[in-house]
PDB file of C-alpha atoms in Angstrom:
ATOM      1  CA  UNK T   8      33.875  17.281  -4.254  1.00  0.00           C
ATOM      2  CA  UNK T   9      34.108  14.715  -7.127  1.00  0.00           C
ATOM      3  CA  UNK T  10      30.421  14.492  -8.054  1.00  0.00           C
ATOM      4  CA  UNK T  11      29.055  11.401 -10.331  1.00  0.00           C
ATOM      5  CA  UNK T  12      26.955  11.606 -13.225  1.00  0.00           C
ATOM      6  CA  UNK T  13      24.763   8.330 -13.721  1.00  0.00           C
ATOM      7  CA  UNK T  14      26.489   6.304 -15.398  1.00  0.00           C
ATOM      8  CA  UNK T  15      29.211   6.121 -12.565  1.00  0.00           C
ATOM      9  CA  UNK T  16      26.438   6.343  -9.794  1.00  0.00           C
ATOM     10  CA  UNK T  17      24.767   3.147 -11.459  1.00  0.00           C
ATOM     11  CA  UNK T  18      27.982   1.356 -10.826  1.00  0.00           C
ATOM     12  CA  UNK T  19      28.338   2.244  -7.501  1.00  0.00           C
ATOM     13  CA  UNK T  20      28.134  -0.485  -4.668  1.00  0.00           C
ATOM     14  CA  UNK T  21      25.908   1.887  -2.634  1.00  0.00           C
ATOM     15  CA  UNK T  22      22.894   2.051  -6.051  1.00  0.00           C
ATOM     16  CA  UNK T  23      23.425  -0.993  -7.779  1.00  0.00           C
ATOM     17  CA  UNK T  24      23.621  -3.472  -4.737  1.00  0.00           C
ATOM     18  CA  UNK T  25      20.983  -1.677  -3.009  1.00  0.00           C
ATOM     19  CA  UNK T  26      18.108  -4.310  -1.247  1.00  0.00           C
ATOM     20  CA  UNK T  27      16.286  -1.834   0.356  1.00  0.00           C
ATOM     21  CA  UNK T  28      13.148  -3.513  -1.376  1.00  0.00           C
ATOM     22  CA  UNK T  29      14.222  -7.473  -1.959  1.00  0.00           C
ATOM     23  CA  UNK T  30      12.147  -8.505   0.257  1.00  0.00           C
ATOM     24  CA  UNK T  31       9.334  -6.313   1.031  1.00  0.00           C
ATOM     25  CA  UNK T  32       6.264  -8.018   1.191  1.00  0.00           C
ATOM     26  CA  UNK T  33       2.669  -6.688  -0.345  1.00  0.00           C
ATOM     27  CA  UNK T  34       1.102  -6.682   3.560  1.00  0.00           C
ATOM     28  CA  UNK T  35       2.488  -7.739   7.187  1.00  0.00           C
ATOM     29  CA  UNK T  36       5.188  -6.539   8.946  1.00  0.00           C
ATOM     30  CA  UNK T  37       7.592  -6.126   6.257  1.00  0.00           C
ATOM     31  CA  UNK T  38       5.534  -4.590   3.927  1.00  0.00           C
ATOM     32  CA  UNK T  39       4.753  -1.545   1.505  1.00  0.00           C
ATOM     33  CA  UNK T  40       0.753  -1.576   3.192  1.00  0.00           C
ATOM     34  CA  UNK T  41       3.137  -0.876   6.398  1.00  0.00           C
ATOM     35  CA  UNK T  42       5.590   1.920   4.815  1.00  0.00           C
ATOM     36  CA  UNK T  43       2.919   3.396   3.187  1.00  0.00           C
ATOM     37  CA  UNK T  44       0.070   3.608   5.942  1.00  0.00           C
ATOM     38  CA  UNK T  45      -2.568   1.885   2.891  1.00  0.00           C
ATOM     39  CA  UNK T  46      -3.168  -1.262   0.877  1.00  0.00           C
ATOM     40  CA  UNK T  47      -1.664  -0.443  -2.951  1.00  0.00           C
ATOM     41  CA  UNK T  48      -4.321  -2.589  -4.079  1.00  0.00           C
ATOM     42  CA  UNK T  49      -7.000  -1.020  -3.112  1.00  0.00           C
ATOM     43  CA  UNK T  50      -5.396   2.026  -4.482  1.00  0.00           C
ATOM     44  CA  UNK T  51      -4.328   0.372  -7.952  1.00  0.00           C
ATOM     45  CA  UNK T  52      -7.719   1.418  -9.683  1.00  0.00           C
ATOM     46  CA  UNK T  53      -6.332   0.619 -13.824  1.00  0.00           C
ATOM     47  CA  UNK T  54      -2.859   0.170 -13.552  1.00  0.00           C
ATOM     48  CA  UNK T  55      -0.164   0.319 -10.194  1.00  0.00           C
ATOM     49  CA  UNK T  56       3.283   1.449 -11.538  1.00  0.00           C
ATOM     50  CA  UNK T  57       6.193   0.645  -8.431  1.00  0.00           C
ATOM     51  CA  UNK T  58       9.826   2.207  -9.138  1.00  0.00           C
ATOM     52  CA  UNK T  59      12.755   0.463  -7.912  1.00  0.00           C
ATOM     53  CA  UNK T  60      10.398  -2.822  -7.076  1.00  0.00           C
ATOM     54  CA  UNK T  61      13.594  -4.321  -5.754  1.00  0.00           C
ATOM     55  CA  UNK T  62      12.886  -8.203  -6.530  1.00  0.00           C
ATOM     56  CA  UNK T  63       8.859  -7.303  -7.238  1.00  0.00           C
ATOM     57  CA  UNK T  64       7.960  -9.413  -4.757  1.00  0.00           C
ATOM     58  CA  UNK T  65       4.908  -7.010  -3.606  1.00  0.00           C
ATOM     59  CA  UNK T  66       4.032  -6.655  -6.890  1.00  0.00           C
ATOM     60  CA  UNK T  67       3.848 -10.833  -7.487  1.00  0.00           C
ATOM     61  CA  UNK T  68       1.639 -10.837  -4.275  1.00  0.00           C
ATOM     62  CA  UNK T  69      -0.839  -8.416  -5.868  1.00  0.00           C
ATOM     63  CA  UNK T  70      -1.176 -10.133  -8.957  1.00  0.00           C
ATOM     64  CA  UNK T  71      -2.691 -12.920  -7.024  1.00  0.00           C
ATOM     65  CA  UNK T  72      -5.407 -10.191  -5.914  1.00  0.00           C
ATOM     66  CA  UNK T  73      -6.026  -7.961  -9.460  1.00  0.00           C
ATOM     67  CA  UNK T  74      -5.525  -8.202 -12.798  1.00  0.00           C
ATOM     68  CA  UNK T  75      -1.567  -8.966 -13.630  1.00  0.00           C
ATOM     69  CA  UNK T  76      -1.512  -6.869 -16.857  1.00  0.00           C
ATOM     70  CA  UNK T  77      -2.194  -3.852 -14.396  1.00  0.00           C
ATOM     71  CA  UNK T  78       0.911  -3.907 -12.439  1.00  0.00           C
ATOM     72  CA  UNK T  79       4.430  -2.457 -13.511  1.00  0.00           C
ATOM     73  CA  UNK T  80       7.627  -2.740 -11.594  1.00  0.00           C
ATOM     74  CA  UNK T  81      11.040  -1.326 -12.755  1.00  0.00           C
ATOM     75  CA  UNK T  82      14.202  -1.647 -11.081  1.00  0.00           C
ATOM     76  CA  UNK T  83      17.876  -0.739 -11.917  1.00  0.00           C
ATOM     77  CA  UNK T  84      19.291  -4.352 -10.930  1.00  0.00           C
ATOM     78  CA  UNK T  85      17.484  -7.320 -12.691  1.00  0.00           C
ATOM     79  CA  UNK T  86      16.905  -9.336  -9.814  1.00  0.00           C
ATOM     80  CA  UNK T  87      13.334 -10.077 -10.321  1.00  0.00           C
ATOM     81  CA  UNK T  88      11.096 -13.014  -8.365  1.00  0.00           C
ATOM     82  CA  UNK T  89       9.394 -15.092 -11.307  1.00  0.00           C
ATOM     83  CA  UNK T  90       6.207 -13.119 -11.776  1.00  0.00           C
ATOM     84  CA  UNK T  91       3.133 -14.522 -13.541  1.00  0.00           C
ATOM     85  CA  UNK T  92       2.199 -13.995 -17.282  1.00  0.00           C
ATOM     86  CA  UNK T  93       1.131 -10.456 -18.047  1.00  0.00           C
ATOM     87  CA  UNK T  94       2.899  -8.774 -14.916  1.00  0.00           C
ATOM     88  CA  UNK T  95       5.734  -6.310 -16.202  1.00  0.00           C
ATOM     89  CA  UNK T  96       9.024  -6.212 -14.810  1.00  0.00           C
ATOM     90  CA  UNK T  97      11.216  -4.412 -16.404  1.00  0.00           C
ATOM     91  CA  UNK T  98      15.569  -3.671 -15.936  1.00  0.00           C
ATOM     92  CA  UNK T  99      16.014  -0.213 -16.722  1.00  0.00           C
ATOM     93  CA  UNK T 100      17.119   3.089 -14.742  1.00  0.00           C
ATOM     94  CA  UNK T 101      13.946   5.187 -14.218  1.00  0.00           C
ATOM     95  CA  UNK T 102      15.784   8.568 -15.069  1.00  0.00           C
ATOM     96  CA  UNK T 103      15.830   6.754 -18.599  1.00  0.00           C
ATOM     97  CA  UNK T 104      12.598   4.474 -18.856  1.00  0.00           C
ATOM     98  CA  UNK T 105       9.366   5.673 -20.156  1.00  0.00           C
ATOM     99  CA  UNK T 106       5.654   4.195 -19.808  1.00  0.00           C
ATOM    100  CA  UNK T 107       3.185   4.024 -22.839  1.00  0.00           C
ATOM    101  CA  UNK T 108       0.393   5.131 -20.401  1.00  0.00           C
ATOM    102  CA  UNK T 109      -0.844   6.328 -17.457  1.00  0.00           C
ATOM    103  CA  UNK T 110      -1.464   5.142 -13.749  1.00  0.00           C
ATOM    104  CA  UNK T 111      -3.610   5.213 -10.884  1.00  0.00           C
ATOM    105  CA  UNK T 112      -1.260   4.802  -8.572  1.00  0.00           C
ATOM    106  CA  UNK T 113       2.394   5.110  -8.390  1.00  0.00           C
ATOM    107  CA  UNK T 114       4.946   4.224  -5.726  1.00  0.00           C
ATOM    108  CA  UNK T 115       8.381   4.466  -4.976  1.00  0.00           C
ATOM    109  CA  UNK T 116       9.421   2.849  -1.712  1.00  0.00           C
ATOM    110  CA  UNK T 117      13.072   4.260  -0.728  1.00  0.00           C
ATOM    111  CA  UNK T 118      13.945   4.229  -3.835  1.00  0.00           C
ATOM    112  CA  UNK T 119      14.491   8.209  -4.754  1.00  0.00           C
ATOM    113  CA  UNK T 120      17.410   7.706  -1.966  1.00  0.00           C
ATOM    114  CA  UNK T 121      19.389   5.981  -4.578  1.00  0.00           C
ATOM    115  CA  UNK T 122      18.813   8.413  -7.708  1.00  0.00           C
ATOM    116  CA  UNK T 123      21.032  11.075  -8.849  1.00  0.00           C
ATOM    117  CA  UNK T 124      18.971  13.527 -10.553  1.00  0.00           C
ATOM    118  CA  UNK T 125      16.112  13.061  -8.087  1.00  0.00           C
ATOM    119  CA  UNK T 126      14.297  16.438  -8.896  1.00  0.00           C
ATOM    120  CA  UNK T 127      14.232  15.240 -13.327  1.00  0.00           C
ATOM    121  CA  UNK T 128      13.001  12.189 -11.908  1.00  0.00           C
ATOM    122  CA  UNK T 129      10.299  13.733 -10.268  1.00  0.00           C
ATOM    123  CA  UNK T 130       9.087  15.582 -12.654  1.00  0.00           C
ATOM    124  CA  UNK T 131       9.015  12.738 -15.332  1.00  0.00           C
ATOM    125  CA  UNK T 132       7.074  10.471 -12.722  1.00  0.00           C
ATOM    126  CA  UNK T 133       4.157  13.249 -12.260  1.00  0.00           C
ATOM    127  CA  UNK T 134       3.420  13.181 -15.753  1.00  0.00           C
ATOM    128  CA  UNK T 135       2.628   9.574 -15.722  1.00  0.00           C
ATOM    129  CA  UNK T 136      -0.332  10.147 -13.280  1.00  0.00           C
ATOM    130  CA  UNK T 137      -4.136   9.411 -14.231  1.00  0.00           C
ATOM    131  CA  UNK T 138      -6.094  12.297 -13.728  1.00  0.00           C
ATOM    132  CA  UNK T 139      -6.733  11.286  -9.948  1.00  0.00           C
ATOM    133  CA  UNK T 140      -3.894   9.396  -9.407  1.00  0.00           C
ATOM    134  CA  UNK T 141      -1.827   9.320  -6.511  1.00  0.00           C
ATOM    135  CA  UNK T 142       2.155   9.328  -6.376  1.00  0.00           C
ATOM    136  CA  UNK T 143       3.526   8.135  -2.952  1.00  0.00           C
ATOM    137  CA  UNK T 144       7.440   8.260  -2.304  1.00  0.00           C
ATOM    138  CA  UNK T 145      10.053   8.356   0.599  1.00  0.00           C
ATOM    139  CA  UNK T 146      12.509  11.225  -0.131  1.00  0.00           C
ATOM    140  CA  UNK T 147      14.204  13.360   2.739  1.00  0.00           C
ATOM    141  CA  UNK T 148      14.916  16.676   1.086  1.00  0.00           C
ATOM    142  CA  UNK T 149      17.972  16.639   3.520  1.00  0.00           C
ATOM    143  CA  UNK T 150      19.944  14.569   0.732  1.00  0.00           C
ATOM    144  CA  UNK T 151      19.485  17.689  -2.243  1.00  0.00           C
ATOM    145  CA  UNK T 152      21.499  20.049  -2.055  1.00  0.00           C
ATOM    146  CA  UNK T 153      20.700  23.155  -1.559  1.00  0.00           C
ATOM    147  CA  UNK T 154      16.754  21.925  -0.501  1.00  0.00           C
ATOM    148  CA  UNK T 155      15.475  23.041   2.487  1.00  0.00           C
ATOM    149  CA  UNK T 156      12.493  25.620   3.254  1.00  0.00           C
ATOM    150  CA  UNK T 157      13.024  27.086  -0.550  1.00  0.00           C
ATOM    151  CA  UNK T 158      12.605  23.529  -2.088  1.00  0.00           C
ATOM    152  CA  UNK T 159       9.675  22.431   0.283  1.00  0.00           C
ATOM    153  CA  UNK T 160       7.552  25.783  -0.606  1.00  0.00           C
ATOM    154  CA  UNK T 161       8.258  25.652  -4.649  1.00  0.00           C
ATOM    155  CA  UNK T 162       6.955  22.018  -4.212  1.00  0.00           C
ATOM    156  CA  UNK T 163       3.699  22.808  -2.239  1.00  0.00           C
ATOM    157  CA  UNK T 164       3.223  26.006  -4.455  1.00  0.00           C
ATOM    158  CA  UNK T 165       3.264  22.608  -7.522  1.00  0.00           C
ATOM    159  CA  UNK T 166       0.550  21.041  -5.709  1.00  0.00           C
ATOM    160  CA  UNK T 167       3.336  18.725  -4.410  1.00  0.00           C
ATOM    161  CA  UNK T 168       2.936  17.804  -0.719  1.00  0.00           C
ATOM    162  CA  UNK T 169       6.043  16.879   1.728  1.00  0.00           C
ATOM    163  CA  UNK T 170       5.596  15.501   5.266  1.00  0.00           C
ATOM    164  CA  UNK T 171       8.732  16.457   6.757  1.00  0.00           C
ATOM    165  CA  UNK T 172       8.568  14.186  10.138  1.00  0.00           C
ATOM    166  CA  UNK T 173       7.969  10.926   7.596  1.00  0.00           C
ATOM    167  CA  UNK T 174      10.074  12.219   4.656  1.00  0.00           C
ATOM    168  CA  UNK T 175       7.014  11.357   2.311  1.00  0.00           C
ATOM    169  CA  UNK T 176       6.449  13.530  -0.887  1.00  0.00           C
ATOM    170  CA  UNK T 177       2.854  12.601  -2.274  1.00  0.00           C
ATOM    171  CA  UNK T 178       0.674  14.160  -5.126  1.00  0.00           C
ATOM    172  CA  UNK T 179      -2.839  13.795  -6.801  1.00  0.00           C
ATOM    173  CA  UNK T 180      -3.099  14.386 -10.125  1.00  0.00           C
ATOM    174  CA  UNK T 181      -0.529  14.846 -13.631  1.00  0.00           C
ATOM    175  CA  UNK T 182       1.798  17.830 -12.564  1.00  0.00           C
ATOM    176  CA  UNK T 183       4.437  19.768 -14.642  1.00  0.00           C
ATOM    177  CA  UNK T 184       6.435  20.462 -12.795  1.00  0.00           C
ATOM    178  CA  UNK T 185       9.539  23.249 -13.620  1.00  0.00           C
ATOM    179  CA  UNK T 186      11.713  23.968 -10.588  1.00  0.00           C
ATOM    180  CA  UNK T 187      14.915  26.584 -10.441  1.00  0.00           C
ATOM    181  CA  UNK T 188      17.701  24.345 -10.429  1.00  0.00           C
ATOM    182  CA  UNK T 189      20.278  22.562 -12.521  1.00  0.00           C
ATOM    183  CA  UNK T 190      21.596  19.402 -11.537  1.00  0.00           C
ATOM    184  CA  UNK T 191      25.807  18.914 -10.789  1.00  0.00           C
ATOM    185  CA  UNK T 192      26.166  15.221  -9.579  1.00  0.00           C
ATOM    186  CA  UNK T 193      25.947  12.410  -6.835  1.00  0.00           C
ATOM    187  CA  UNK T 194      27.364  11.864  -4.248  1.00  0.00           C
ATOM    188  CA  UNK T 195      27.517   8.184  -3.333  1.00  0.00           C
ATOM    189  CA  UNK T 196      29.693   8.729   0.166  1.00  0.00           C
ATOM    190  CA  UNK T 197      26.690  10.524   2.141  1.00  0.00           C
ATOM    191  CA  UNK T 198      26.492   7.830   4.441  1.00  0.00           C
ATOM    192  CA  UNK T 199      23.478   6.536   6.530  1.00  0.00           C
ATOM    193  CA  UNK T 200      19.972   8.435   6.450  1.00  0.00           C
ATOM    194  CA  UNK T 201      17.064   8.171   8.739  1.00  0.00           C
ATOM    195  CA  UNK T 202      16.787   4.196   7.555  1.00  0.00           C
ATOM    196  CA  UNK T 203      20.203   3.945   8.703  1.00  0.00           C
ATOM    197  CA  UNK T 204      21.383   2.850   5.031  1.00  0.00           C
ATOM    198  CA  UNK T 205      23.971   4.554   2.964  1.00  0.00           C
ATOM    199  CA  UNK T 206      21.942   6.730   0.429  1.00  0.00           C
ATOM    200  CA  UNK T 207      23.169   9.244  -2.420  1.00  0.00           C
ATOM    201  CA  UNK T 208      23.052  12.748  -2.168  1.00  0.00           C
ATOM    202  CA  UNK T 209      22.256  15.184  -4.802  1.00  0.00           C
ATOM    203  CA  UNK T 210      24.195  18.457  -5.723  1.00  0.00           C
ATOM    204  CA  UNK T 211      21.931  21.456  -7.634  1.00  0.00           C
ATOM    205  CA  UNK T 212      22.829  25.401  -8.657  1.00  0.00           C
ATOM    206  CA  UNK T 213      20.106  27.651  -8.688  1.00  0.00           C
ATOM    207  CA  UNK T 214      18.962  28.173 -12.504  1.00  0.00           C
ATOM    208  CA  UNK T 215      16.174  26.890 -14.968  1.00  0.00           C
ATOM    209  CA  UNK T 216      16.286  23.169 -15.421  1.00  0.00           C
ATOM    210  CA  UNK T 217      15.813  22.039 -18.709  1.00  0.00           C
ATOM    211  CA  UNK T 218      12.221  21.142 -19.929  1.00  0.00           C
ATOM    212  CA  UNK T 219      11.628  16.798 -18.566  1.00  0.00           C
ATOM    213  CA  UNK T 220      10.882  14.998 -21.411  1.00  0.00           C
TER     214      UNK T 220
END
């Protein structure tokens, strides 16, 4: 199997054209409240980071609620709604991008489907936690490879939780988290998941992954 590294995967027509979230609302129908079962509001406590934001429309909506200088959005494809002054929006892959601080709540709505090295990423995004904040993100650990029982059990012993029937991963708290495997690639040809999109799958060996920075 020719396997990508991330540089070819953000090229692809499956990642970088991706719309999964263009038009995701805040609430209604079409909406993160309605993916995510809650209000990110009333969750966003000092600061509400959402990875791959898609346009940021949700994000836009909220700032009309809270404070815009507590909201964060960061997407690989600059294709950004005008936001309002101090609501950040930002262009940038988020195996790459960094915050300079912490947040109550982070989010990643279907996004992880898209990423290569989906278990780094992971780790990176539980540092960025406040104390009791609360990471929410679709991932179904069909699409790493090898996952399965092994994967879901070294995440629950990390104080990572995984709802299996609504491919949800969620966690409280900062976490380090250092799991046995070493990334090989992306696969951008998986096809369809359970959202009936074309997603990425990712390719691991069993072995010590390098510390996350």
């Amino acid at each position: 199997m020719n396997l990508l590294d991330d540089s070819a995967l953000h090229s692809s027509s499956v990642v970088a054209n991706n719309a999964m979230n263009r038009e995701r609302q805040l609430t209604g129908v079409n909406s993160y409240a309605r993916v995510l079962g809650f209000d990110p509001v009333e969750r966003a406590g000092n600061g509400w980071l959402d990875l791959c934001c898609g346009s940021g429309r949700a994000l836009i909506q909220a700032a009309g609620r809270i404070d815009p200088a507590r909201l964060t959005g960061v997407d690989l494809v600059d294709a950004f709604a005008p936001a309002p002054p101090g609501l950040t929006l930002v262009a940038a892959p988020i195996e790459t991008w960094t915050p300079g601080r912490a947040f109550d709540l982070i989010t990643c709505v279907h996004g992880l489907h898209y990423v290569g090295d989906k278990l780094a990423v992971l780790a990176r995004v539980l540092k960025w936690l406040a104390p009791a904040g609360t990471f929410v993100a679709d991932l179904d650990l069909a699409s790493i490879k090898p996952g399965g029982r092994r994967l879901t059990a070294l995440l629950k012993a990390a104080g990572v939780g995984y709802d299996g029937r609504r491919k949800r991963i969620t966690c409280v708290g900062p976490r380090d988290l250092g799991l046995p495997y070493r990334y090989l690639g992306a696969d951008d040809r998986a096809g369809p998941n359970y959202t009936g999109q074309p997603v990425v799958n990712s390719y691991y060996e069993n072995g010590l992954t390098p510390p996350i920075a």
